[in-house]
Amino acid sequence: MRFYLPNRILRLARTGCKLRSRPGEVAVRVALCVIGLALAGCVSDGTLRSGSWQIDQRPDLITGKPVAGAVTIAAQASNSTDPLRVAMASLQLTCFENRPVAKINFSFRIGSDRNTSFGYRFNDKPGHDAVESRVLLGLRVIVIEDAAALQQFVADLHGANRLVVRIRSLNAGTSTAVFPVDGSDQAIEAAYRECPLSPAQEPRRTT
């Protein structure tokens, strides 16, 4: 099965893969480049595409169940401490230990957990700032796992085609990324099939 993105996105993905890596960034950059190339036209078994999303349907090696994660790529992510540097970032919806999470992965440091503030906005919907989230060890990945925060994030994601992410940090500047998120309904359904959000607690969608 083949998947295609516009030439501009493919060119940016290739540019991001060629940028010089700094110490400690090689593994993250390689992972983002592999995902970017898959979304930009590589043959991939066990995956589906929904708009900008790549949906992983391959079976888990332990349980045999589909992994069912969904990923989209921001071809241009930046940080205020190095504004001329262009990198990629990924947004992944998935289950972790039977809980739904949303994970945003950068190829540069975004700040530590205690001094980082996360905000986002979909399309022209109201933005959300100081969102409950957690920066993982390595300081390049931020996760939304709080039930209420994730439910609001997913509610706003429905029907959107653009996500702007902004992370402010006292020790790592301001990080930004713009993600294409069209086709999200199928991505959400597939990613959270094994760990669904509670319908009783799901917030009303904003317009």
Tab-separated table of C-alpha atoms in Angstrom:
chain	number	residue	atom	x	y	z
A	1	MET	CA	0.000	0.000	0.000
A	2	ARG	CA	1.406	3.444	-0.919
A	3	PHE	CA	0.763	6.778	0.755
A	4	TYR	CA	1.416	10.243	-0.685
A	5	LEU	CA	1.784	13.803	0.576
A	6	PRO	CA	2.252	17.000	-1.448
A	7	ASN	CA	5.755	17.612	-2.812
A	8	ARG	CA	6.260	20.563	-0.444
A	9	ILE	CA	5.822	18.347	2.615
A	10	LEU	CA	8.048	15.652	1.154
A	11	ARG	CA	10.742	18.246	0.457
A	12	LEU	CA	10.545	19.583	3.996
A	13	ALA	CA	10.676	16.066	5.412
A	14	ARG	CA	13.784	15.314	3.396
A	15	THR	CA	15.355	18.615	4.476
A	16	GLY	CA	14.645	17.819	8.110
A	17	CYS	CA	16.324	14.423	7.721
A	18	LYS	CA	19.480	16.025	6.298
A	19	LEU	CA	19.948	18.624	9.030
A	20	ARG	CA	23.021	18.146	11.183
A	21	SER	CA	22.194	16.293	14.383
A	22	ARG	CA	23.518	17.417	17.716
A	23	PRO	CA	24.679	15.012	20.450
A	24	GLY	CA	21.810	13.001	21.893
A	25	GLU	CA	19.416	13.758	19.019
A	26	VAL	CA	20.281	10.983	16.567
A	27	ALA	CA	17.727	8.416	17.754
A	28	VAL	CA	14.864	10.941	17.902
A	29	ARG	CA	15.727	12.407	14.480
A	30	VAL	CA	15.945	8.971	12.862
A	31	ALA	CA	12.558	7.991	14.279
A	32	LEU	CA	10.912	11.202	13.044
A	33	CYS	CA	12.516	10.845	9.616
A	34	VAL	CA	11.298	7.265	9.261
A	35	ILE	CA	7.752	8.329	10.155
A	36	GLY	CA	7.974	11.344	7.844
A	37	LEU	CA	9.145	9.296	4.896
A	38	ALA	CA	6.418	6.727	5.513
A	39	LEU	CA	3.817	9.489	5.454
A	40	ALA	CA	5.463	11.029	2.382
A	41	GLY	CA	5.119	8.047	0.069
A	42	CYS	CA	6.922	4.958	1.301
A	43	VAL	CA	5.408	1.491	1.043
A	44	SER	CA	4.273	0.297	4.457
A	45	ASP	CA	2.634	-3.015	5.385
A	46	GLY	CA	-0.008	-3.113	8.099
A	47	THR	CA	-0.822	0.591	8.009
A	48	LEU	CA	-3.748	2.694	6.871
A	49	ARG	CA	-3.951	6.360	5.988
A	50	SER	CA	-6.701	8.762	7.013
A	51	GLY	CA	-6.027	12.271	5.759
A	52	SER	CA	-2.756	13.390	7.354
A	53	TRP	CA	-2.659	10.412	9.728
A	54	GLN	CA	-0.807	7.123	9.454
A	55	ILE	CA	-2.643	4.394	11.407
A	56	ASP	CA	-0.574	1.419	12.552
A	57	GLN	CA	-2.510	-1.852	12.241
A	58	ARG	CA	0.421	-4.233	12.747
A	59	PRO	CA	-0.005	-6.830	15.526
A	60	ASP	CA	1.850	-6.436	18.795
A	61	LEU	CA	4.601	-9.043	19.111
A	62	ILE	CA	3.450	-10.041	22.615
A	63	THR	CA	-0.353	-9.793	22.617
A	64	GLY	CA	-1.033	-10.280	18.913
A	65	LYS	CA	-3.507	-7.378	18.989
A	66	PRO	CA	-3.132	-4.430	16.590
A	67	VAL	CA	-0.869	-1.694	17.917
A	68	ALA	CA	-3.435	0.815	16.623
A	69	GLY	CA	-1.448	4.005	17.107
A	70	ALA	CA	-2.053	7.000	14.850
A	71	VAL	CA	0.684	9.485	13.906
A	72	THR	CA	0.849	12.798	12.054
A	73	ILE	CA	3.937	14.887	11.321
A	74	ALA	CA	4.760	18.584	11.620
A	75	ALA	CA	7.329	19.189	8.890
A	76	GLN	CA	8.517	22.398	10.564
A	77	ALA	CA	8.998	22.699	14.313
A	78	SER	CA	11.139	25.394	15.921
A	79	ASN	CA	12.538	26.659	19.194
A	80	SER	CA	13.227	30.279	20.126
A	81	THR	CA	16.739	29.493	21.379
A	82	ASP	CA	17.754	28.525	17.832
A	83	PRO	CA	15.231	30.206	15.477
A	84	LEU	CA	17.125	29.360	12.262
A	85	ARG	CA	16.984	25.664	12.966
A	86	VAL	CA	14.149	23.709	11.320
A	87	ALA	CA	13.193	20.262	12.588
A	88	MET	CA	10.247	17.872	12.554
A	89	ALA	CA	7.857	16.814	15.312
A	90	SER	CA	5.302	14.032	15.611
A	91	LEU	CA	1.907	13.770	17.285
A	92	GLN	CA	0.854	10.259	18.278
A	93	LEU	CA	-2.469	9.019	19.636
A	94	THR	CA	-2.153	5.632	21.310
A	95	CYS	CA	-2.909	3.421	24.311
A	96	PHE	CA	-0.311	2.934	27.041
A	97	GLU	CA	-1.000	0.366	29.738
A	98	ASN	CA	-4.690	0.385	28.752
A	99	ARG	CA	-4.934	4.174	29.075
A	100	PRO	CA	-5.391	6.648	26.203
A	101	VAL	CA	-2.585	9.188	25.755
A	102	ALA	CA	-1.481	11.805	23.239
A	103	LYS	CA	2.282	12.150	22.797
A	104	ILE	CA	4.167	14.961	21.038
A	105	ASN	CA	7.778	14.180	20.141
A	106	PHE	CA	10.356	16.851	19.242
A	107	SER	CA	13.945	16.396	18.053
A	108	PHE	CA	15.180	19.140	20.397
A	109	ARG	CA	14.799	19.785	24.112
A	110	ILE	CA	11.568	21.521	25.100
A	111	GLY	CA	12.202	22.007	28.830
A	112	SER	CA	11.844	20.064	32.056
A	113	ASP	CA	8.567	18.926	33.553
A	114	ARG	CA	8.493	21.427	36.423
A	115	ASN	CA	9.072	24.592	34.393
A	116	THR	CA	7.152	23.912	31.184
A	117	SER	CA	3.730	25.224	30.140
A	118	PHE	CA	1.846	23.545	27.275
A	119	GLY	CA	-0.775	25.196	25.082
A	120	TYR	CA	-2.570	24.359	21.834
A	121	ARG	CA	-5.248	25.522	19.420
A	122	PHE	CA	-7.203	23.760	16.674
A	123	ASN	CA	-8.305	25.830	13.661
A	124	ASP	CA	-10.161	28.906	14.933
A	125	LYS	CA	-11.511	27.134	18.034
A	126	PRO	CA	-10.715	28.621	21.448
A	127	GLY	CA	-7.154	27.882	22.483
A	128	HIS	CA	-6.117	26.135	25.692
A	129	ASP	CA	-3.134	27.213	27.792
A	130	ALA	CA	-1.401	25.726	30.851
A	131	VAL	CA	-2.804	22.317	29.850
A	132	GLU	CA	-2.199	19.457	32.264
A	133	SER	CA	0.680	17.506	30.731
A	134	ARG	CA	4.017	15.871	31.530
A	135	VAL	CA	7.491	16.134	29.986
A	136	LEU	CA	9.274	12.773	29.880
A	137	LEU	CA	12.904	12.071	30.718
A	138	GLY	CA	15.099	13.204	27.846
A	139	LEU	CA	13.133	16.489	27.703
A	140	ARG	CA	11.973	16.019	24.096
A	141	VAL	CA	8.561	14.400	24.591
A	142	ILE	CA	5.435	15.859	26.196
A	143	VAL	CA	2.426	13.675	27.016
A	144	ILE	CA	-1.238	14.464	27.637
A	145	GLU	CA	-2.516	11.688	29.890
A	146	ASP	CA	-4.756	13.466	32.387
A	147	ALA	CA	-8.294	12.260	31.635
A	148	ALA	CA	-9.997	15.669	31.498
A	149	ALA	CA	-7.171	17.314	29.520
A	150	LEU	CA	-7.050	14.479	26.987
A	151	GLN	CA	-10.811	14.407	26.571
A	152	GLN	CA	-10.833	18.135	25.794
A	153	PHE	CA	-7.917	17.724	23.381
A	154	VAL	CA	-9.670	14.907	21.509
A	155	ALA	CA	-12.991	16.758	21.474
A	156	ASP	CA	-11.332	19.735	19.774
A	157	LEU	CA	-9.409	17.449	17.426
A	158	HIS	CA	-12.628	16.104	15.891
A	159	GLY	CA	-13.268	17.836	12.560
A	160	ALA	CA	-10.145	20.020	12.725
A	161	ASN	CA	-7.468	20.211	10.026
A	162	ARG	CA	-4.757	22.254	11.782
A	163	LEU	CA	-3.196	22.096	15.241
A	164	VAL	CA	-0.818	24.713	16.623
A	165	VAL	CA	1.254	23.634	19.629
A	166	ARG	CA	3.245	26.003	21.830
A	167	ILE	CA	5.444	24.991	24.763
A	168	ARG	CA	6.991	27.656	27.001
A	169	SER	CA	9.898	26.763	29.256
A	170	LEU	CA	12.071	28.740	31.653
A	171	ASN	CA	15.205	26.854	30.613
A	172	ALA	CA	14.538	25.910	26.976
A	173	GLY	CA	12.748	28.852	25.377
A	174	THR	CA	9.515	28.542	23.404
A	175	SER	CA	8.896	25.561	21.142
A	176	THR	CA	6.234	25.602	18.419
A	177	ALA	CA	4.895	23.186	15.821
A	178	VAL	CA	1.987	23.188	13.369
A	179	PHE	CA	0.438	19.787	12.643
A	180	PRO	CA	-1.933	18.817	9.826
A	181	VAL	CA	-4.721	16.816	11.495
A	182	ASP	CA	-7.341	16.315	8.775
A	183	GLY	CA	-8.871	12.827	8.794
A	184	SER	CA	-8.706	12.668	12.589
A	185	ASP	CA	-12.031	10.897	13.222
A	186	GLN	CA	-10.787	7.576	11.851
A	187	ALA	CA	-7.409	8.075	13.560
A	188	ILE	CA	-9.041	8.658	16.953
A	189	GLU	CA	-11.312	5.644	16.590
A	190	ALA	CA	-8.452	3.335	15.627
A	191	ALA	CA	-5.945	4.649	18.171
A	192	TYR	CA	-8.271	4.410	21.169
A	193	ARG	CA	-10.242	1.315	20.221
A	194	GLU	CA	-8.643	-0.722	23.025
A	195	CYS	CA	-8.685	2.120	25.592
A	196	PRO	CA	-11.696	4.319	24.792
A	197	LEU	CA	-12.358	7.653	26.425
A	198	SER	CA	-15.290	7.558	28.818
A	199	PRO	CA	-18.388	8.875	26.938
A	200	ALA	CA	-19.875	10.084	30.230
A	201	GLN	CA	-16.901	12.362	30.820
A	202	GLU	CA	-16.213	13.484	27.249
A	203	PRO	CA	-16.619	17.272	27.049
A	204	ARG	CA	-18.813	19.108	24.601
A	205	ARG	CA	-16.962	19.949	21.388
A	206	THR	CA	-16.055	23.589	20.881
A	207	THR	CA	-16.768	25.391	17.614
